[in-house]
Amino acid sequence: MTIESPALTIVLNHPAAESYADLIGVRFPHVRALVATDADRLERYIGEADALLAFHFPVEVFDKAKKLRWFQCTGAGVDSMFPIRDRAGHIKVTNARGIHADIIADYVMVGVTMLHWDFPRLLREQAGRKWHPRYLAPLADKTLGVIGLGSIGATIARRAKSAGMTVVGSKRDTSVPVEGVDRLFASDALADLLPLCDFVVLALPATQDTVRLIGPSEIARIRPGAFLINIARGNVVVEDALIKALQTGAIAGAMLDVFEREPLPEDSPLWDMPNVIATPHMAGSPTNYTERVFSIFADNIERFLNGKPLKNVVDLARGY
Ligand code: GLV
């Protein structure tokens, strides 16, 4: 259907673009939704976009997006905008924060349990019909550290606390306590926090301050018996240094949902290391993802049309 003088033109550059277009069509008949799942259509339509919906901002067409005033990201992290950040000040950026925390906290607690019990080994033993019982400390004897206590990190902290764990964490602003966190550290005090942890969970956004934050010297501060869980971004960790630490036993193991390169290259040693659980960037993917994003997006379309402040605005200078 062609809309005469649409109130707003939104380009949908996302695998679920058709579903978003249907949802928009029902709720906002005067909004024009252009499905641009492929590069050709994106090139063709981007010049008409007042707004853009995508997971990764398509920086390659930024110069053609002359009318663009609003980018709704379907995820939490907007690091895809970094290359054009300095030229994108006129674009309001909003994200889908709020829909990932519970499922990511589920993932982290599964990871904590699997790594602590060494489930990969138990499954190998089961496959070999081997009966090797052993003793294990309860999680309540263990300390979990959350680096980054935004809505995702704070939810992880509460879950770990409800499992009886000691919880430490770090964030930029330590002036307000975080529920479930026994000891709060400033983000520049990682060297003090890391040696306390049996589990280090990375839950921070990738920004200019956090890319390659966990390098050889930070890894050296992690206890040899401790585990790393990364649900943030692969580039927050120096992957080579992590691989080396996992190979030499400098740290005990890792559960990784994100990698420096995604999909994880077939020749990455991380695929078949016995102390690594690798998953395909899915920790923050609850069912009905499209509908969940749309509830935020629709509210924002309404606001945009009425000139009201948008929800879930991202501060591009800060990076989240
Ligand atoms: C997923 O990684 C997201 O940023 O939402």
PDB file of N, CA and C in Angstrom, residues 105-119 135-145 156 159-167 182 196-199 201 223 225 227 229:
ATOM      1  N   ALA A 105      20.492 -13.127  32.557  1.00  0.00           N
ATOM      2  CA  ALA A 105      20.770 -13.614  33.912  1.00  0.00           C
ATOM      3  C   ALA A 105      20.549 -15.135  33.983  1.00  0.00           C
ATOM      4  N   ASP A 106      19.543 -15.653  33.262  1.00  0.00           N
ATOM      5  CA  ASP A 106      19.359 -17.118  33.191  1.00  0.00           C
ATOM      6  C   ASP A 106      20.640 -17.752  32.643  1.00  0.00           C
ATOM      7  N   TYR A 107      21.111 -17.177  31.533  1.00  0.00           N
ATOM      8  CA  TYR A 107      22.299 -17.723  30.858  1.00  0.00           C
ATOM      9  C   TYR A 107      23.500 -17.731  31.800  1.00  0.00           C
ATOM     10  N   VAL A 108      23.680 -16.620  32.498  1.00  0.00           N
ATOM     11  CA  VAL A 108      24.856 -16.519  33.381  1.00  0.00           C
ATOM     12  C   VAL A 108      24.760 -17.552  34.507  1.00  0.00           C
ATOM     13  N   MET A 109      23.580 -17.726  35.070  1.00  0.00           N
ATOM     14  CA  MET A 109      23.478 -18.682  36.175  1.00  0.00           C
ATOM     15  C   MET A 109      23.652 -20.122  35.668  1.00  0.00           C
ATOM     16  N   VAL A 110      23.197 -20.390  34.448  1.00  0.00           N
ATOM     17  CA  VAL A 110      23.467 -21.698  33.837  1.00  0.00           C
ATOM     18  C   VAL A 110      24.974 -21.865  33.671  1.00  0.00           C
ATOM     19  N   GLY A 111      25.626 -20.806  33.183  1.00  0.00           N
ATOM     20  CA  GLY A 111      27.075 -20.859  32.968  1.00  0.00           C
ATOM     21  C   GLY A 111      27.820 -21.092  34.267  1.00  0.00           C
ATOM     22  N   VAL A 112      27.416 -20.355  35.299  1.00  0.00           N
ATOM     23  CA  VAL A 112      28.061 -20.505  36.614  1.00  0.00           C
ATOM     24  C   VAL A 112      27.944 -21.970  37.053  1.00  0.00           C
ATOM     25  N   THR A 113      26.762 -22.516  36.920  1.00  0.00           N
ATOM     26  CA  THR A 113      26.524 -23.891  37.370  1.00  0.00           C
ATOM     27  C   THR A 113      27.311 -24.891  36.515  1.00  0.00           C
ATOM     28  N   MET A 114      27.232 -24.718  35.211  1.00  0.00           N
ATOM     29  CA  MET A 114      27.916 -25.688  34.330  1.00  0.00           C
ATOM     30  C   MET A 114      29.424 -25.668  34.526  1.00  0.00           C
ATOM     31  N   LEU A 115      29.969 -24.451  34.665  1.00  0.00           N
ATOM     32  CA  LEU A 115      31.425 -24.342  34.825  1.00  0.00           C
ATOM     33  C   LEU A 115      31.847 -24.869  36.191  1.00  0.00           C
ATOM     34  N   HIS A 116      31.090 -24.500  37.212  1.00  0.00           N
ATOM     35  CA  HIS A 116      31.455 -24.894  38.565  1.00  0.00           C
ATOM     36  C   HIS A 116      31.381 -26.417  38.733  1.00  0.00           C
ATOM     37  N   TRP A 117      30.342 -27.031  38.194  1.00  0.00           N
ATOM     38  CA  TRP A 117      30.200 -28.493  38.289  1.00  0.00           C
ATOM     39  C   TRP A 117      31.023 -29.217  37.228  1.00  0.00           C
ATOM     40  N   ASP A 118      31.613 -28.486  36.334  1.00  0.00           N
ATOM     41  CA  ASP A 118      32.304 -29.049  35.168  1.00  0.00           C
ATOM     42  C   ASP A 118      31.383 -30.003  34.399  1.00  0.00           C
ATOM     43  N   PHE A 119      30.256 -29.471  34.017  1.00  0.00           N
ATOM     44  CA  PHE A 119      29.307 -30.282  33.245  1.00  0.00           C
ATOM     45  C   PHE A 119      29.884 -30.787  31.922  1.00  0.00           C
ATOM     46  N   TYR A 135      33.331 -34.442  45.284  1.00  0.00           N
ATOM     47  CA  TYR A 135      32.774 -33.416  46.180  1.00  0.00           C
ATOM     48  C   TYR A 135      32.857 -32.048  45.514  1.00  0.00           C
ATOM     49  N   LEU A 136      31.971 -31.184  45.936  1.00  0.00           N
ATOM     50  CA  LEU A 136      31.923 -29.862  45.305  1.00  0.00           C
ATOM     51  C   LEU A 136      31.464 -28.822  46.322  1.00  0.00           C
ATOM     52  N   ALA A 137      32.083 -27.652  46.302  1.00  0.00           N
ATOM     53  CA  ALA A 137      31.637 -26.569  47.201  1.00  0.00           C
ATOM     54  C   ALA A 137      30.289 -26.041  46.718  1.00  0.00           C
ATOM     55  N   PRO A 138      29.388 -25.728  47.641  1.00  0.00           N
ATOM     56  CA  PRO A 138      28.139 -25.090  47.198  1.00  0.00           C
ATOM     57  C   PRO A 138      28.428 -23.687  46.652  1.00  0.00           C
ATOM     58  N   LEU A 139      27.567 -23.228  45.763  1.00  0.00           N
ATOM     59  CA  LEU A 139      27.774 -21.883  45.191  1.00  0.00           C
ATOM     60  C   LEU A 139      27.815 -20.817  46.274  1.00  0.00           C
ATOM     61  N   ALA A 140      27.116 -21.076  47.386  1.00  0.00           N
ATOM     62  CA  ALA A 140      27.091 -20.091  48.480  1.00  0.00           C
ATOM     63  C   ALA A 140      28.487 -19.827  49.052  1.00  0.00           C
ATOM     64  N   ASP A 141      29.444 -20.718  48.785  1.00  0.00           N
ATOM     65  CA  ASP A 141      30.826 -20.479  49.233  1.00  0.00           C
ATOM     66  C   ASP A 141      31.613 -19.640  48.220  1.00  0.00           C
ATOM     67  N   LYS A 142      30.985 -19.285  47.125  1.00  0.00           N
ATOM     68  CA  LYS A 142      31.731 -18.674  46.011  1.00  0.00           C
ATOM     69  C   LYS A 142      31.393 -17.194  45.816  1.00  0.00           C
ATOM     70  N   THR A 143      32.303 -16.511  45.184  1.00  0.00           N
ATOM     71  CA  THR A 143      32.122 -15.064  44.929  1.00  0.00           C
ATOM     72  C   THR A 143      32.008 -14.819  43.430  1.00  0.00           C
ATOM     73  N   LEU A 144      31.003 -14.046  43.077  1.00  0.00           N
ATOM     74  CA  LEU A 144      30.809 -13.680  41.670  1.00  0.00           C
ATOM     75  C   LEU A 144      30.988 -12.168  41.531  1.00  0.00           C
ATOM     76  N   GLY A 145      31.756 -11.792  40.545  1.00  0.00           N
ATOM     77  CA  GLY A 145      31.983 -10.366  40.289  1.00  0.00           C
ATOM     78  C   GLY A 145      31.326  -9.959  38.984  1.00  0.00           C
ATOM     79  N   ILE A 156      21.849  -9.753  36.982  1.00  0.00           N
ATOM     80  CA  ILE A 156      22.761 -10.880  37.238  1.00  0.00           C
ATOM     81  C   ILE A 156      23.168 -10.878  38.714  1.00  0.00           C
ATOM     82  N   ARG A 159      20.425 -12.257  40.908  1.00  0.00           N
ATOM     83  CA  ARG A 159      20.282 -13.714  40.768  1.00  0.00           C
ATOM     84  C   ARG A 159      21.387 -14.447  41.543  1.00  0.00           C
ATOM     85  N   ALA A 160      22.614 -13.924  41.415  1.00  0.00           N
ATOM     86  CA  ALA A 160      23.738 -14.583  42.089  1.00  0.00           C
ATOM     87  C   ALA A 160      23.541 -14.493  43.598  1.00  0.00           C
ATOM     88  N   LYS A 161      23.040 -13.367  44.033  1.00  0.00           N
ATOM     89  CA  LYS A 161      22.782 -13.187  45.476  1.00  0.00           C
ATOM     90  C   LYS A 161      21.710 -14.176  45.922  1.00  0.00           C
ATOM     91  N   SER A 162      20.693 -14.368  45.083  1.00  0.00           N
ATOM     92  CA  SER A 162      19.620 -15.283  45.498  1.00  0.00           C
ATOM     93  C   SER A 162      20.099 -16.736  45.485  1.00  0.00           C
ATOM     94  N   ALA A 163      21.220 -17.007  44.824  1.00  0.00           N
ATOM     95  CA  ALA A 163      21.834 -18.347  44.905  1.00  0.00           C
ATOM     96  C   ALA A 163      22.757 -18.434  46.124  1.00  0.00           C
ATOM     97  N   GLY A 164      22.794 -17.383  46.917  1.00  0.00           N
ATOM     98  CA  GLY A 164      23.590 -17.402  48.151  1.00  0.00           C
ATOM     99  C   GLY A 164      25.038 -16.981  47.962  1.00  0.00           C
ATOM    100  N   MET A 165      25.380 -16.507  46.759  1.00  0.00           N
ATOM    101  CA  MET A 165      26.787 -16.177  46.503  1.00  0.00           C
ATOM    102  C   MET A 165      27.147 -14.818  47.120  1.00  0.00           C
ATOM    103  N   THR A 166      28.424 -14.633  47.351  1.00  0.00           N
ATOM    104  CA  THR A 166      28.916 -13.287  47.660  1.00  0.00           C
ATOM    105  C   THR A 166      29.052 -12.570  46.320  1.00  0.00           C
ATOM    106  N   VAL A 167      28.560 -11.352  46.260  1.00  0.00           N
ATOM    107  CA  VAL A 167      28.558 -10.646  44.974  1.00  0.00           C
ATOM    108  C   VAL A 167      29.347  -9.343  45.105  1.00  0.00           C
ATOM    109  N   ASP A 182      27.433  -6.976  47.413  1.00  0.00           N
ATOM    110  CA  ASP A 182      28.012  -6.818  48.747  1.00  0.00           C
ATOM    111  C   ASP A 182      29.109  -5.765  48.771  1.00  0.00           C
ATOM    112  N   LEU A 196      39.233 -11.191  43.849  1.00  0.00           N
ATOM    113  CA  LEU A 196      38.247 -11.679  44.817  1.00  0.00           C
ATOM    114  C   LEU A 196      37.310 -12.713  44.216  1.00  0.00           C
ATOM    115  N   CYS A 197      37.292 -12.813  42.888  1.00  0.00           N
ATOM    116  CA  CYS A 197      36.195 -13.524  42.217  1.00  0.00           C
ATOM    117  C   CYS A 197      36.507 -14.977  41.883  1.00  0.00           C
ATOM    118  N   ASP A 198      35.496 -15.839  42.084  1.00  0.00           N
ATOM    119  CA  ASP A 198      35.537 -17.186  41.513  1.00  0.00           C
ATOM    120  C   ASP A 198      34.920 -17.179  40.120  1.00  0.00           C
ATOM    121  N   PHE A 199      34.029 -16.202  39.885  1.00  0.00           N
ATOM    122  CA  PHE A 199      33.417 -16.023  38.564  1.00  0.00           C
ATOM    123  C   PHE A 199      33.483 -14.545  38.230  1.00  0.00           C
ATOM    124  N   VAL A 201      32.043 -11.908  35.581  1.00  0.00           N
ATOM    125  CA  VAL A 201      31.035 -11.779  34.525  1.00  0.00           C
ATOM    126  C   VAL A 201      31.170 -10.404  33.878  1.00  0.00           C
ATOM    127  N   ARG A 223      41.940 -15.209  39.615  1.00  0.00           N
ATOM    128  CA  ARG A 223      42.496 -16.400  40.275  1.00  0.00           C
ATOM    129  C   ARG A 223      42.611 -17.580  39.308  1.00  0.00           C
ATOM    130  N   GLY A 225      41.836 -20.579  39.715  1.00  0.00           N
ATOM    131  CA  GLY A 225      40.662 -21.479  39.740  1.00  0.00           C
ATOM    132  C   GLY A 225      39.386 -20.815  39.270  1.00  0.00           C
ATOM    133  N   PHE A 227      36.580 -18.566  36.787  1.00  0.00           N
ATOM    134  CA  PHE A 227      35.986 -18.673  35.446  1.00  0.00           C
ATOM    135  C   PHE A 227      35.562 -17.292  34.951  1.00  0.00           C
ATOM    136  N   ILE A 229      32.913 -15.280  32.355  1.00  0.00           N
ATOM    137  CA  ILE A 229      31.690 -15.385  31.540  1.00  0.00           C
ATOM    138  C   ILE A 229      31.524 -14.052  30.816  1.00  0.00           C
TER     139      ILE A 229
END
